[in-house]
Coordinates of C-alpha atoms in Angstrom, one line a residue:
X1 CA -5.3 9.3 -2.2
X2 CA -4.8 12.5 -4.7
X3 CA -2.2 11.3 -7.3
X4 CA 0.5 14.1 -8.1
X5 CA 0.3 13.1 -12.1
X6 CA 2.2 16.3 -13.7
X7 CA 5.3 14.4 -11.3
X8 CA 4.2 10.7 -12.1
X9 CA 4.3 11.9 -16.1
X10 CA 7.8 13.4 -15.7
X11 CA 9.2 10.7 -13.6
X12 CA 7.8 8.1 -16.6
X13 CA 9.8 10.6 -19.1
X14 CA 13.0 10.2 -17.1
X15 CA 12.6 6.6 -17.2
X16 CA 12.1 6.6 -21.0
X17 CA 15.4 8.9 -21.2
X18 CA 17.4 6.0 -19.3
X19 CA 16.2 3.7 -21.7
X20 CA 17.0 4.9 -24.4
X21 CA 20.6 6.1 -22.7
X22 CA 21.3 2.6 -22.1
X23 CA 20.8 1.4 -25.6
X24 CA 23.2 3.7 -26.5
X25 CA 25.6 2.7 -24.4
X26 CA 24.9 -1.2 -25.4
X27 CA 25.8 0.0 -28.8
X28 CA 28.7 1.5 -27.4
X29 CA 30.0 -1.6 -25.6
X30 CA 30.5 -4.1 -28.4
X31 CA 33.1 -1.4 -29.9
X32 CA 35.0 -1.9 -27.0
X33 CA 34.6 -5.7 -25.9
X34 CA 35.4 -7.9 -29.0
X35 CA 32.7 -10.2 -29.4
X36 CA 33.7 -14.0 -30.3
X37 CA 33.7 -14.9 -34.0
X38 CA 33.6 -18.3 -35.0
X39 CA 34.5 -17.7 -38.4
X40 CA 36.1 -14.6 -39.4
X41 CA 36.1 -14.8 -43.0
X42 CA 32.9 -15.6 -43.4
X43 CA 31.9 -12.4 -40.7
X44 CA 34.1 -10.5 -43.0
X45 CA 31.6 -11.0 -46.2
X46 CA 28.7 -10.5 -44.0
X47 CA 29.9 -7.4 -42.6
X48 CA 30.5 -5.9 -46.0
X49 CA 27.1 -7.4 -47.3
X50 CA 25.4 -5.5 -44.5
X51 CA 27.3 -2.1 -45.4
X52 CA 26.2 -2.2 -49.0
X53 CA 22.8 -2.5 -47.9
X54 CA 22.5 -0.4 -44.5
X55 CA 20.5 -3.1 -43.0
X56 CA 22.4 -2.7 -39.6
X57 CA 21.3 0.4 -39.5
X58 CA 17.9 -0.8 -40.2
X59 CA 17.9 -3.3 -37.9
X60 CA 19.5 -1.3 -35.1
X61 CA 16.6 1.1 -35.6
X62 CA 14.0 -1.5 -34.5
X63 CA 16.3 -2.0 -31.3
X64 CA 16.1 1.2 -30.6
X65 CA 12.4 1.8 -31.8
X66 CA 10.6 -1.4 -30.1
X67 CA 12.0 0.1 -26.0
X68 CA 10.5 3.2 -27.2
X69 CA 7.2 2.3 -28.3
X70 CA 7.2 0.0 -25.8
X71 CA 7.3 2.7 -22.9
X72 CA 5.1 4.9 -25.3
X73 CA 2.4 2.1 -25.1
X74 CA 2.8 1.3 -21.5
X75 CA 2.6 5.0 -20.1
X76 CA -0.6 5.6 -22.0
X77 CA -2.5 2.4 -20.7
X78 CA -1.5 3.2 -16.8
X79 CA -2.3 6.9 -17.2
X80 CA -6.0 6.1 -17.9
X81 CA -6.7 6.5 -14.7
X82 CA -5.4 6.8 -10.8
X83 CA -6.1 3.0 -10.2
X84 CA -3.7 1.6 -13.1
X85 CA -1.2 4.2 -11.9
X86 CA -1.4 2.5 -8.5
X87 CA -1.7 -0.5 -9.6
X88 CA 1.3 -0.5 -12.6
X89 CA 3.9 2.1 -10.9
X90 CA 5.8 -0.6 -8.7
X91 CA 6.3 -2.5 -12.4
X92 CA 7.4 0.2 -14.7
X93 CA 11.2 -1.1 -13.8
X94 CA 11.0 -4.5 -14.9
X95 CA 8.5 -3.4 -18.0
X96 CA 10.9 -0.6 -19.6
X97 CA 14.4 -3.2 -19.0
X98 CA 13.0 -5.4 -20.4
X99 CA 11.5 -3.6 -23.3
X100 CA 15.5 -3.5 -24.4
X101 CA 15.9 -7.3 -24.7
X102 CA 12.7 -7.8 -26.7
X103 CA 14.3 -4.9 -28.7
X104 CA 17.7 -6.6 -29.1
X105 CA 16.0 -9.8 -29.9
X106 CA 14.0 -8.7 -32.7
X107 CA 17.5 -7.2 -34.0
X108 CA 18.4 -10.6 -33.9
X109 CA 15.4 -11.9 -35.5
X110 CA 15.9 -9.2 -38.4
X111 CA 18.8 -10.2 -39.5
X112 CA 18.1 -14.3 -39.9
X113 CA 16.2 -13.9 -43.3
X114 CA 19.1 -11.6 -44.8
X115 CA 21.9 -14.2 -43.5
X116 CA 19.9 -17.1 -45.2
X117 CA 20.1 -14.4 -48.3
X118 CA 23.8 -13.5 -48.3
X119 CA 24.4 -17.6 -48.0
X120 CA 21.8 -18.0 -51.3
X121 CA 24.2 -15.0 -53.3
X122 CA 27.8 -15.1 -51.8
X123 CA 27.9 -18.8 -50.1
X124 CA 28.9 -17.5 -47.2
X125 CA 28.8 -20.3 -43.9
X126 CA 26.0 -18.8 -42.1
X127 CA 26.5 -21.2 -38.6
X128 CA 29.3 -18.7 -37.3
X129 CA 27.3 -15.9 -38.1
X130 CA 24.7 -16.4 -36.6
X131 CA 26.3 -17.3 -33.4
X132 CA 28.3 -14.4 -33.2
X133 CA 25.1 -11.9 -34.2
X134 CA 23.4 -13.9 -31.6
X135 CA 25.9 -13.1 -29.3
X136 CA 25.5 -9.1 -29.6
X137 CA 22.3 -9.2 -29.5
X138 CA 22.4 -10.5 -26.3
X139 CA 25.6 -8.9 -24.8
X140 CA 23.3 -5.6 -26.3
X141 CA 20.4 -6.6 -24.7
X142 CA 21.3 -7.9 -21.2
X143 CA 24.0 -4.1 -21.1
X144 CA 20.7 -2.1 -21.5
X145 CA 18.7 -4.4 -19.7
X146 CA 21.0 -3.8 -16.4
X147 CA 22.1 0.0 -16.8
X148 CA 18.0 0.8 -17.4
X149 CA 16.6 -1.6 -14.6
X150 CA 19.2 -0.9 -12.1
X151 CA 19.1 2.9 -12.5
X152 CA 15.2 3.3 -12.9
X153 CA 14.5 1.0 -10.0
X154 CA 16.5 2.9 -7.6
X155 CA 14.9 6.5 -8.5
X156 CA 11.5 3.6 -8.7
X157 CA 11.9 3.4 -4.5
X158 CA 13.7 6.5 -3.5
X159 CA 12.1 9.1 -4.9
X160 CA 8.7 7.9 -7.3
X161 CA 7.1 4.9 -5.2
X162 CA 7.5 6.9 -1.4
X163 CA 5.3 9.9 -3.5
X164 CA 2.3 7.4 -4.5
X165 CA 2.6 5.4 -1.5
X166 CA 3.3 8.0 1.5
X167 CA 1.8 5.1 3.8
X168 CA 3.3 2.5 2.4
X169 CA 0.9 -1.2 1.8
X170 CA 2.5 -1.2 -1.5
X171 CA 2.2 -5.1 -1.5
X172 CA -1.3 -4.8 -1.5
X173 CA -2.1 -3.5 -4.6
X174 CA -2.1 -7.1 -6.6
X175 CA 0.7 -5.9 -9.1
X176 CA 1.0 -8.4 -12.0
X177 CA 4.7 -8.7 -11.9
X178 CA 6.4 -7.2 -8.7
X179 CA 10.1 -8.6 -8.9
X180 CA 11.0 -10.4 -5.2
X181 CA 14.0 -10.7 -3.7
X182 CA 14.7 -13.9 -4.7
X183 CA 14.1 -12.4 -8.6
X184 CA 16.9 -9.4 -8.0
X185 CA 19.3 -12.6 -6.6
X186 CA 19.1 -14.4 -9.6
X187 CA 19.5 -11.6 -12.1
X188 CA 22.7 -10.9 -10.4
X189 CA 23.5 -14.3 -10.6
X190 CA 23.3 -13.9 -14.5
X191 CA 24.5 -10.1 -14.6
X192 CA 27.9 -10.4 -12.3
X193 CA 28.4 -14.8 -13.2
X194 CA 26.3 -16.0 -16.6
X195 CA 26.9 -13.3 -18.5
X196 CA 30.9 -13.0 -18.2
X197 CA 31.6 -16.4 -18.0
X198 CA 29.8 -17.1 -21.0
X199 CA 31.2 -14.4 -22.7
X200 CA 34.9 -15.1 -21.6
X201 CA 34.6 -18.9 -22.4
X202 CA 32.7 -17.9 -25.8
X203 CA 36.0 -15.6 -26.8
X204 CA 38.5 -18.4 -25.8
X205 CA 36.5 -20.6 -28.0
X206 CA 36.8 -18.2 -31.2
X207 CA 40.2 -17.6 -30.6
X208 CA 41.0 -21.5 -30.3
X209 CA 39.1 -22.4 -33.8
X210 CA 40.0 -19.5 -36.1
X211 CA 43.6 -20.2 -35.0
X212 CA 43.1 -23.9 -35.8
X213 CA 44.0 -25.2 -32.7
X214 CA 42.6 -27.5 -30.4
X215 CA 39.7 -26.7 -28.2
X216 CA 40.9 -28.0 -24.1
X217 CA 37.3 -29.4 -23.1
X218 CA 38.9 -28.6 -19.1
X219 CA 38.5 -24.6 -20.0
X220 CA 34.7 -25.4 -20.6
X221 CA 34.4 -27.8 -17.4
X222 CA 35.9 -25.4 -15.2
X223 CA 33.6 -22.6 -16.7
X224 CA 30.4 -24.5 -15.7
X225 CA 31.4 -25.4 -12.2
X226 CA 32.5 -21.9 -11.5
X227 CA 29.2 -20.7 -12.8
X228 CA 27.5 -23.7 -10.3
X229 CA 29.3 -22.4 -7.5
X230 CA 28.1 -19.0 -8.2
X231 CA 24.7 -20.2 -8.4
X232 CA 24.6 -22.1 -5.0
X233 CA 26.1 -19.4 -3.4
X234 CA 23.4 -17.6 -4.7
X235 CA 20.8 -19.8 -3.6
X236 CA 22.2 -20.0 -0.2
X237 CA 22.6 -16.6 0.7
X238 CA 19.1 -15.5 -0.9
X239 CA 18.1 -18.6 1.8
X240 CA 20.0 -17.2 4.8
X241 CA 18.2 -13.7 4.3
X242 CA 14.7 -14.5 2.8
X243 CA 14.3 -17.0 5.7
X244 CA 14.7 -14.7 8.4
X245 CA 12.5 -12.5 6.4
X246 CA 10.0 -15.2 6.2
X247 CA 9.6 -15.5 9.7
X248 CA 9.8 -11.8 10.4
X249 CA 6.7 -11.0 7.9
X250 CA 5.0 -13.8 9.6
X251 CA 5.7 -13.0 12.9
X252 CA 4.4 -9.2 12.1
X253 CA 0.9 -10.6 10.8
X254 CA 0.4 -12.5 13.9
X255 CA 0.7 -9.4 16.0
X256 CA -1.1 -7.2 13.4
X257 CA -3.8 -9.4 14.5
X258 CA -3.7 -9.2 18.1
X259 CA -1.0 -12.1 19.1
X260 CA 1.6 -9.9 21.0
X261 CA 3.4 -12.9 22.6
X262 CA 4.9 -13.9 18.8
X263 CA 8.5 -13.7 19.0
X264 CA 11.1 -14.3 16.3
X265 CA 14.2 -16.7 16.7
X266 CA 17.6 -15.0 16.9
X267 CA 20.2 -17.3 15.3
X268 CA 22.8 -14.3 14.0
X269 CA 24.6 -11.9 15.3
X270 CA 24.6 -10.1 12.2
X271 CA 22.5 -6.8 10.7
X272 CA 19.3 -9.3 10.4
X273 CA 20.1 -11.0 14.4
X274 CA 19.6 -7.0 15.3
X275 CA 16.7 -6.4 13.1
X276 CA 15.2 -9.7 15.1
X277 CA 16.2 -8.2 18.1
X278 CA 14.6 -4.7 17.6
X279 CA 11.4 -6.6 16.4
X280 CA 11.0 -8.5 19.7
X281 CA 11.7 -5.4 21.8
X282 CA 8.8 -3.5 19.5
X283 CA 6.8 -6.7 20.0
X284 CA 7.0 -6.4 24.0
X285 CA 6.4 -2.5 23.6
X286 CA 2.9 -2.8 21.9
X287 CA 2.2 -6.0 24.1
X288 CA 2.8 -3.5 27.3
X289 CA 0.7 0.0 25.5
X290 CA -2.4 -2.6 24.5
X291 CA -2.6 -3.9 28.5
X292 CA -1.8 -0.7 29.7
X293 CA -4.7 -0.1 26.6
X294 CA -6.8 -2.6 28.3
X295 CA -6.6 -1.6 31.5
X296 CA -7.4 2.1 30.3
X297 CA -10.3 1.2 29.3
X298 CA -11.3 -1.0 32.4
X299 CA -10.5 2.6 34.4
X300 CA -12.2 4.7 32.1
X301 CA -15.1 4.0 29.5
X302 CA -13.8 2.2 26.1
X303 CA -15.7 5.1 24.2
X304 CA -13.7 7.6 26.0
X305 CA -10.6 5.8 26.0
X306 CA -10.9 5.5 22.1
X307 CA -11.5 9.2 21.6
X308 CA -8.7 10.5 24.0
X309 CA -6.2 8.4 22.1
X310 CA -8.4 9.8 18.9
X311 CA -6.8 12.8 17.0
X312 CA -9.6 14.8 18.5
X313 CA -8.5 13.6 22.1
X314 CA -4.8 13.6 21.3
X315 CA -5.6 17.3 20.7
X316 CA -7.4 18.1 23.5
X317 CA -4.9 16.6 25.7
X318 CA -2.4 18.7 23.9
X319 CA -3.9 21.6 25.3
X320 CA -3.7 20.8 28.7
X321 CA -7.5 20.8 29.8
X322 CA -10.4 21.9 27.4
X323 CA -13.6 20.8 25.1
X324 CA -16.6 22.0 23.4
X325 CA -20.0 22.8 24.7
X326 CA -22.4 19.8 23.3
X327 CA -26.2 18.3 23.8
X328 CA -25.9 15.6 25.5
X329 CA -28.3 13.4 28.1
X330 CA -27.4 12.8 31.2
X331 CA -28.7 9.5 33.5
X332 CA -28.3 8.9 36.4
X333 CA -29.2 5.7 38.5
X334 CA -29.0 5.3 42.3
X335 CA -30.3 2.4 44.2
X336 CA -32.8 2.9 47.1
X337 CA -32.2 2.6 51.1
X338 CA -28.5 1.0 50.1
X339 CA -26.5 2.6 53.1
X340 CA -29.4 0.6 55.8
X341 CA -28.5 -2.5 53.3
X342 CA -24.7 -2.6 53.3
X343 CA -24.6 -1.8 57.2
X344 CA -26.2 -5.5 57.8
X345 CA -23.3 -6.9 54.9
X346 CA -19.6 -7.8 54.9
X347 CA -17.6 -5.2 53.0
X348 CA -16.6 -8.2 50.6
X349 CA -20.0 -9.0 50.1
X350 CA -21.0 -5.6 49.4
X351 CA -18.2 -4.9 46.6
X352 CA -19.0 -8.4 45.1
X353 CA -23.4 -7.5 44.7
X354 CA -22.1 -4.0 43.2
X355 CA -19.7 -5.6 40.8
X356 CA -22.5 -8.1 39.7
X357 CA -25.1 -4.9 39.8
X358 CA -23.2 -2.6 37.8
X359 CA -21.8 -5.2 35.3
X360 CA -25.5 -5.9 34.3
X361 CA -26.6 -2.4 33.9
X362 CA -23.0 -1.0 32.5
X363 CA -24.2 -3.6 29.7
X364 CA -27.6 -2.0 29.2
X365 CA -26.0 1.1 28.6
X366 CA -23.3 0.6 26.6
X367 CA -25.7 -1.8 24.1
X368 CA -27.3 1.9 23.7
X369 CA -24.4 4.3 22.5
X370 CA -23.7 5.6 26.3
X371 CA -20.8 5.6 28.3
X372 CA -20.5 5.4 32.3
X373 CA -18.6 8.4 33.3
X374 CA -18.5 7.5 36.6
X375 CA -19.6 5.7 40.0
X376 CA -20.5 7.4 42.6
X377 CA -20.5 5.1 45.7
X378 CA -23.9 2.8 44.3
X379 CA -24.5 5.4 42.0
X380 CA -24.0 5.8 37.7
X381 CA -23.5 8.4 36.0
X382 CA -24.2 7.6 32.4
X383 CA -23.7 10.6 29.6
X384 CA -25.4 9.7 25.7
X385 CA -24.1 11.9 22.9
X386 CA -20.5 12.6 24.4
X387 CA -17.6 12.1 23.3
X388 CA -19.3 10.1 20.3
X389 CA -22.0 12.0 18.9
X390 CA -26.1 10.6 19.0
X391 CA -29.1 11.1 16.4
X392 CA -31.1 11.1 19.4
X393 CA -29.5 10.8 22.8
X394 CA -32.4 10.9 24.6
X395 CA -33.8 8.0 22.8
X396 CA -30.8 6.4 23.5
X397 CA -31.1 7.2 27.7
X398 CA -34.7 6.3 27.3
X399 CA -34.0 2.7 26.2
X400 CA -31.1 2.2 28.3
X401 CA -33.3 2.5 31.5
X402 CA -36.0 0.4 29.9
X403 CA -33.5 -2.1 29.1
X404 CA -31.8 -1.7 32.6
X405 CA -35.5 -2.3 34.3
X406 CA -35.4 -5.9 33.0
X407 CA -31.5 -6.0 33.9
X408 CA -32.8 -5.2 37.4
X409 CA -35.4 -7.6 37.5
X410 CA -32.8 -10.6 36.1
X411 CA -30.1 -9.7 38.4
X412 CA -32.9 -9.7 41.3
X413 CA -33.7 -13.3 40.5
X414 CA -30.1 -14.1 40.5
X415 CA -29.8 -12.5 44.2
X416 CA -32.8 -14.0 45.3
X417 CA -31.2 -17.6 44.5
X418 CA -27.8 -16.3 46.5
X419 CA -29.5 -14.9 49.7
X420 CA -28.9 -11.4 48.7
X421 CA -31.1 -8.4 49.1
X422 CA -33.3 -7.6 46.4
X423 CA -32.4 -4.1 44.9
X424 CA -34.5 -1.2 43.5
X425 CA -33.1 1.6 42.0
X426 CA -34.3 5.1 40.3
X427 CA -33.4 6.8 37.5
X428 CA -33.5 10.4 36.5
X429 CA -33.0 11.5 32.4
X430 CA -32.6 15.2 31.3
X431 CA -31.1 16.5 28.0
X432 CA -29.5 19.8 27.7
X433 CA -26.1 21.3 26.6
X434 CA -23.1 20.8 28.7
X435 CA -19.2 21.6 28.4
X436 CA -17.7 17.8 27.7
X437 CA -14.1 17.5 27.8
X438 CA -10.5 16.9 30.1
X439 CA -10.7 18.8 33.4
X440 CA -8.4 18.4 36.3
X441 CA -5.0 19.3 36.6
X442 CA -2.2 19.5 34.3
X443 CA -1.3 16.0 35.5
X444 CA -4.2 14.6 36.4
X445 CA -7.0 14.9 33.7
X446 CA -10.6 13.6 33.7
X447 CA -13.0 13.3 30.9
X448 CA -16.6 14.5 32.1
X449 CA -19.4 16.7 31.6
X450 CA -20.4 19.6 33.5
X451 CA -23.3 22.0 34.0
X452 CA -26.7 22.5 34.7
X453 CA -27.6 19.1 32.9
X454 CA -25.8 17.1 34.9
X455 CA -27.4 19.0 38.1
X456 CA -30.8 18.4 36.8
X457 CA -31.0 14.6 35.9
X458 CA -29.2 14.1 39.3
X459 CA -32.3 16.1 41.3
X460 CA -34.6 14.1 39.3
X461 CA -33.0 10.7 40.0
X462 CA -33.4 11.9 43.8
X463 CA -37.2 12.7 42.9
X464 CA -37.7 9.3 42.2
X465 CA -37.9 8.8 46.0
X466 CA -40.6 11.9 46.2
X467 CA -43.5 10.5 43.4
X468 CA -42.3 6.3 43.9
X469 CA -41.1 6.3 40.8
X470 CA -38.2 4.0 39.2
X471 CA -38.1 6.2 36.2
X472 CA -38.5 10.1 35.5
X473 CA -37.5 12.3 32.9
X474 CA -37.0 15.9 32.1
X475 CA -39.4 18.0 30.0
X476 CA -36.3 18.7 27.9
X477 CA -35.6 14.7 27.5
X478 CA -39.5 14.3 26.4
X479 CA -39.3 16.8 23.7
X480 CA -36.3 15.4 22.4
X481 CA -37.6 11.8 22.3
X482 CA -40.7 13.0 20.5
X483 CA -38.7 14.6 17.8
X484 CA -37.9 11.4 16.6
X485 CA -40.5 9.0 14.8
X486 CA -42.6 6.3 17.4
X487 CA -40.9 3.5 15.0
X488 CA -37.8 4.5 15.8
X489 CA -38.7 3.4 19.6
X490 CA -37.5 -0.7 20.0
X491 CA -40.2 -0.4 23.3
X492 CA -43.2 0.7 22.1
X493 CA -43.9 1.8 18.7
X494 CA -46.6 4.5 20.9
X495 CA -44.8 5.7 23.3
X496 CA -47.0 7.6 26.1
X497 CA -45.3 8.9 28.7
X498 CA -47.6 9.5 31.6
X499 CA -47.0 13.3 33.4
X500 CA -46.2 12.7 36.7
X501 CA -46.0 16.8 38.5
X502 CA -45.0 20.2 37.5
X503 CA -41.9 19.5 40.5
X504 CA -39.6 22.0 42.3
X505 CA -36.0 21.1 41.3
X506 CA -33.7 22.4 44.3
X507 CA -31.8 25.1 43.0
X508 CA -33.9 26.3 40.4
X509 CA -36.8 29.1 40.7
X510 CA -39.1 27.5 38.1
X511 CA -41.0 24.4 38.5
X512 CA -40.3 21.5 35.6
X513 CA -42.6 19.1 34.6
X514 CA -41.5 15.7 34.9
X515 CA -42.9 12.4 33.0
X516 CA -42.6 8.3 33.7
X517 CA -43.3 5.6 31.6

């Protein structure tokens, strides 16, 4: 995945600008929302003692300067390389707010060693104070806090997050801190309920004592079972939709691994009972492509199945019919005097000894990187090297029909047990280049390989008959076997193969020799 940094880098700056933005306007706020003072005379003195001194200003600058640094710092350490972007991006939201608070706090923290002073030189009752500077500092701190992680977590997922992950799997990347659902429900329970409550009952409060009159412990009661409302109907919903969710994420796994029958429950009729609803329907769609999938690839081979729904296949079939001319090795496998067997059989019984025939030897093949293109009658036509590319397809042919001499010989014994005939086959092998692709019509396509190749290892299969042979191969096929090392061989680590004639293939004017092992 190539990381678009120059965009990354500026999207960071933006996010740094917001910061900053929404410090200001937690300055701002105060100027407009009177914060609660316990004590107003005493806040009077302090306010002056602070004026004489500048150390608001002072201590304002480390609100402002801590969020700065802060994203400074951070930036730096994920831009080292593409894997800490990746890995840090989804948490530059919650990092940046919250930069603000430790900010605010530090303001705070400031100002508790010059209060204890102005109380040592003026005698000024520090109690009030403190509460009240406590106060802006948090009012400051959760205003920044909100404006800078609800603004940079928006532009977070819609425009920087969709960038580094165009594929999504963003859960994957083990992020330290990734704020859940259940995390954005409880900071608006403390955003839109905690925060003016508190700050409602805390200005009641002031105005009660520096008015001197009698705090009403029924305003404070009612505050705290509002806010316990608020908070179980915060609990509750975040339960009606993370539930669902629950079951939905769960329910996706299971099919992700192969269980198409899960199903979710539908128990609302609401935006979530459709999303359920949509989900099963998707769940019976992929259920219905993987059999008609599976059956594909009962029809045709699975290799070819794979690559037509491949984008190489997908392409292919876009263009109607086509493919690409290729070196390939063509077998083919016919068994001897079948037509005088299966006249003395039962049309049942002669399907049923073919489907246990070709099952075996379909095996041998397929263990060898080849694919049965087709059946013809008690014939197989096996092609190694197409659609999936061989090191050595004739090597791979060559130990398919070794392989499919002791199938034979297994499945014989097996037959000999049931009553059946015993079966011999022959097998031709020739390498050459072919054109392997879709042919057919428009609506009807075919995967296959034609030419001379395919000609050739089907007169040399009919050979077999000519020399008693179970086995012969092209000249062609022998080169191209010798070309790789004898080790490579799982039969014989030398392989001899023994000449058999310099034979007339029908169709050609040139003899061929032709070899057995």
């Amino acid at each position: 995945m190539e990381l678009n940094k120059k965009f990354i880098a500026r999207m960071t700056r933006l996010y740094g600008l917001i910061v900053l933005i929404s410090n200001i306007i937690a300055v701002l706020v105060p100027q407009l929302i009177s914060i609660p003072v316990l004590d107003e005379q005493n806040n009077k003195k302090w306010e002056d003692f602070l004026e004489s001194n500048n150390l608001a200003s002072i201590a304002m600058t480390f609100a402002f300067l801590v969020p700065t640094l802060v994203c400074i710092i951070y930036s730096h350490r994920i831009f080292k390389s593409d894997e800490k972007i990746v890995k840090n991006v989804a948490e530059i939201p919650s990092v940046f707010s919250l930069s603000s608070v430790i900010g605010w706090n530090l303001y705070y923290f400031i100002e508790i060693p010059f209060v204890i002073y102005a109380r040592a030189q003026f005698g000024i009752y520090i109690k009030a104070i403190l509460i009240s500077s406590w106060a802006f500092a948090l009012f400051s701190g959760m205003t920044a806090w909100t404006l800078s992680y609800l603004a940079i977590e928006i532009l977070n997922r819609t425009v920087l997050l969709p960038k580094v992950f165009p594929e999504g799997h963003i859960s994957r990347n083990g992020f330290s801190f990734r704020p859940s659902f259940k995390h954005l429900m409880i900071f608006c329970f403390m955003v839109s309920s905690v925060f003016p409550v508190v700050i409602l009952l805390s200005s009641y409060i002031s105005v009660q004592i520096n008015n001197g009159l009698e705090l009403h412990n029924g305003v404070i009661v009612v505050s705290v079972l509002l806010l316990l409302v608020a908070f179980i109907i915060t609990i509750s919903l975040s339960k009606l939709i993370l539930n669902p969710l629950k079951n939905l994420t769960e329910a996706s796994k299971r099919i992700q691994k192969g269980d198409y029958k899960s199903r979710v429950g539908i128990v609302t009729s609401d935006e979530l009972g459709e999303l359920a609803d949509s989900f099963n329907d998707m769940a019976d769609s992929l259920a219905e492509k993987e059999f008609m999938r599976d059956t594909f690839g009962k029809v045709v081979d699975p290799e070819v199945r794979d690559y037509l729904m491949s984008g190489a296949g997908k392409a292919t079939i876009g263009e109607a019919l086509g493919g690409e001319t290729r070196e390939v090795t063509v077998l083919f496998c016919d068994i001897r005097s079948f037509t005088a067997m299966s006249e003395k059989m039962e049309a049942a019984e002669v399907v049923s000894l073919l489907n246990r025939y070709f099952t075996a030897l379909g095996k041998c093949i397929a263990n060898h990187h080849g694919i049965i293109n087709k059946y013809i009658g008690d014939a197989i036509m096996a092609i190694f090297g197409a659609p999936v590319s061989s090191q050595n397809s004739a090597r791979d042919a060559f130990e398919a029909a070794l392989e499919m001499r002791r199938a034979l010989e297994a499945i014989n014994e097996e037959f000999l047990k049931d009553g059946l005939p015993q079966l011999h086959f022959g097998i031709g092998i020739h390498t050459g280049p072919v054109f392997a692709g879709t042919i057919g019509a428009a609506n009807r396509m075919e995967y296959t390989v034609i030419g001379d190749t395919v000609n050739t290892a089907s007169r040399l299969e009919s050979l077999c008959k000519t020399y008693a042979k179970d086995l012969l191969l092209s000249e062609a096929a022998k080169e191209k076997l010798q070309i790789s090392s004898n080790t490579e061989l799982s039969e014989s680590k030398a392989l001899e193969l023994q000449f058999v004639a310099d034979a007339q293939i029908r169709g050609k004017v040139e003899t061929m020799k032709i070899y057995t092992f």
